[in-house]
Steps between C-alpha positions, in 0.01 A plus 500: 500500500752300293372653176542850642860428607586366156337797324710741705829317424632716218407519132506125454278452811240733350527312172446164674192625680345619172553181300205263451663192654174313478560457126834330564572144618594646843148626563407812705771649717285448808503124437880461496650305786556723807871413507536618139317826569715558808811445286373759248446751782870455588645481149324793333644783718850350490784689329648168383378383154249224581262304281241244606412226251174326592314207356442129498809428289790695337343500155207707629678700772383861496717803575449744789783741586591811696616843383874419530462198268347703214849614385579141400188493286560823311232566241308188610380684810210545580356253249695213663298523823277192535621338175652150479878498545532309174354801315702756698843340433473295180861598408634326815222255576732196485683627807190620686313175436793292627537713816125502574470122453775451761298711743159347425599135475795477741392774738861622505632853444707583191766769510753640259751785510567729203302280261472625144143520370380617160221745576284717280462827689404733219764497226691198376546190709746596772759300688405572860689370802303430818554339836176309533324264739175301488344387830186285541178662623268260684128525567334437835516124443879509430471435127715703256275773368764708321849646511646821641758635257759757609697643208776758552659625180883492502557582133704814568736336749545184293576691179734744676704215651504306174607799295773598745635147480486505119690831490758370746556184294518709182767724653699207638490321165639805318774574756764267346476678161826685430438589135194580290531159332487337846197715585300391195606135541380489862187710441251228387544312828489825698176609330341160566470597868240762403272260310252453786408867453545546123419270210827562318798736503712619205805725511603686185840665460497837324766591246711813577292711262175390666347393166492122540418259784637145506352229725776377732308296759151358559316293759152349521450365146464137402672551164721748319400863488330581164743629237317833472572571867872422499627805314290818515563820306382786721257660258130595518280189527782274619424207738437583865470870401868506590575812296253698715654364820850594379382851410305565820735300728203384709320170561218426255227232506442321168274217385651160434387160373616192314799403716542135599551502877677238707275244673508673841377828356269353236288352781465847654331660200587703193688832505293789370735787583872552533701775665792643300756670725824684411804363681776751567866404503826670580564626147474871410189433290306400812276227358676167455211259449122444497319260733171346385292306754165329448259609771284247682138549406398362843691780669385861483779743405477688828777709656667196654502298176622801301775563755610136470552502123677836526730355765583206273609755239692695763691191621599424140603863458716493815669178391571639152626830638733319742643290217544801271652710780739219588597466134551876469718496812707213359545682169595818685753313713646336190519838326671655802751214512560531126541876534755452778696254290486743210622785719778282635602405148493862387717603792757224447505534121526878515782486753691251287452709185613824656871407531557391136307801373719734703809326362368523142423868546851575628673313217280664235590842640871418488487373142282793397757745638784332306304484173375858500817623334577189297165371366209746552251267329581215735485741790143594399399133505651460842299800616179328386612186680562709811145636486365145471700400806353800683149378415581149620648643819183700555286188458719308743476783752122504460481127569719538806274780625190285443660220699578744782142634501356147513725420796414831671865605481492802268749719687493882479792730578307813590682832499407866490496564122372734231225349284549778243860390450393133474246590228765699309756217514257218414342708221837579340608135514178367342495773236854400403415128489185559292674769288189713535437834668321532832278789604578586864266696725683537830482759778784746535571406861613157633226259617629311803388150589626225729551213256729246337647713220591208273164324539309824443703562186417144392126576525537813283719310254239221472218745428708690241618179333136388461397840361776490237433134425129541424493840325610606151838682462329823394269503804625692808561341839460725805643470851355730763545553874280699734431542868143437623440539871736268682581301185727525201338371181695379195312447171619346174266573209505357147276510195516134418214255427356521852374219722150343472278554803482128583880478521554797733451299826773256389783718364693478829463120525807283472578375146197685360509656154202675342356270229509634144737791572831473313830663587661751266721349231854456630397473866532178691207325667554472874378242751215714630683570825582871481168637622467223760841596642418871484181446701685297765775765533255790521278328757801409714574875505141548633396651167246407237508440123222523242425534132254703293455394140272528201524279195647694208602797714784370713568430868619687808675299774539679831645420840522691824745500789479683832699823521778505756408678822 
């Protein structure tokens, strides 16, 4: 009856019933003590991993187990059934022998929670965590006949808790870093928290061009990192296959050997593979560094292990991005403060310059009037001086306008006015100043807008002044006005050198001048404020301004303003 019950107790029960126990030291199954057979009848159907070790002493204890226990054996099942425990677990026999001797000789149970055992379950030796207990099994006379082992694997829970703690300590260690130098100084200690799951960890900083990687921090080695691994040119065949990782921007597994590990890790084995992982930062280039970690050979690179090393890289990335973002914010704040000081200075300086310039202009006009009849040559010089004062006055007015724009105080005196008349007046004035003709293309009828007449004339004057400044005297300058839908559009066209495509987005920026484009001989070089001011004035009128240009064929600056209702 007992044999039939055992045979029907799962795959391992059928296996037990087929084995020739008579050829073992235990003898035929029918001759085992009744209490032992009754225990087997209970243990075999159980869903808890149970193993019965039977024999006269621990050295010859033979293994009998149920279906649930076979997972702990891995590839050793089913050959382990009926074999001596010493042959089943040679890789951890020191522990098993000690535990079994306590049971056999002291008759006392042995228990342990989340014990780490090195077990061979089919690949390399694994680090397996189990909560395990050994209880004495007695025969009918009360003598210890064996041990009942219950082994519940807790590897997943133990590793998850350990890795979460390592990541938390890593993050906390990096939190005080305020600069990148702080980050790399703190990093070796921070990375040391991961060394129970990786053999070593290196972090390489990439140069801005992404062509060279420099080792900035390491953990897990007993000595200095080899010279060949400190500075790596990202080229085909480079160490860690880092060039491929940089190109593909994905984790890659590479072979590794020859590194002298610290004592703690050297006792755990030798690294055979490393994971190379790109670490993103807050810079525009995306990648900031490369993380290299030596993978534990006793730990399969399953989803959980892979997720852990990726999270290490992610925590480094977050810390770097925070530092770089904070630095960018500080630089931006400093730039804003500097810009405000500059605007304040421009406003004050311009205001202070305006009064003496006005006085100089008045006195030059008075002297010029008196000398016209007496000394024509001196009068001509005074006229040139007067034009220079006009240019200085224009620059001062531009700086005052910039200061007003920066403070949000550019005031407009909007009236019902004729844009055609403004174009005519501004065109005549600029043509006279430049001593060059202007080709006008204006409608016959007035074009009414609601605008600040002086500021609108200033925009047209700025565009014409630029056209004259950057085009040859023999080249025509055109000023046109047309109505399009609900807008009036003014265009100033020249046949100057044109503007390169890469400079077009910047022509309306403050203080910007197109590189490599020279002004016409005799013209003065401005501050790069005219187009910036024109854009601000037009947009405050709810209009828009743009440029079309082709190198060697000239430019056309246009702006629109809403027609009056």
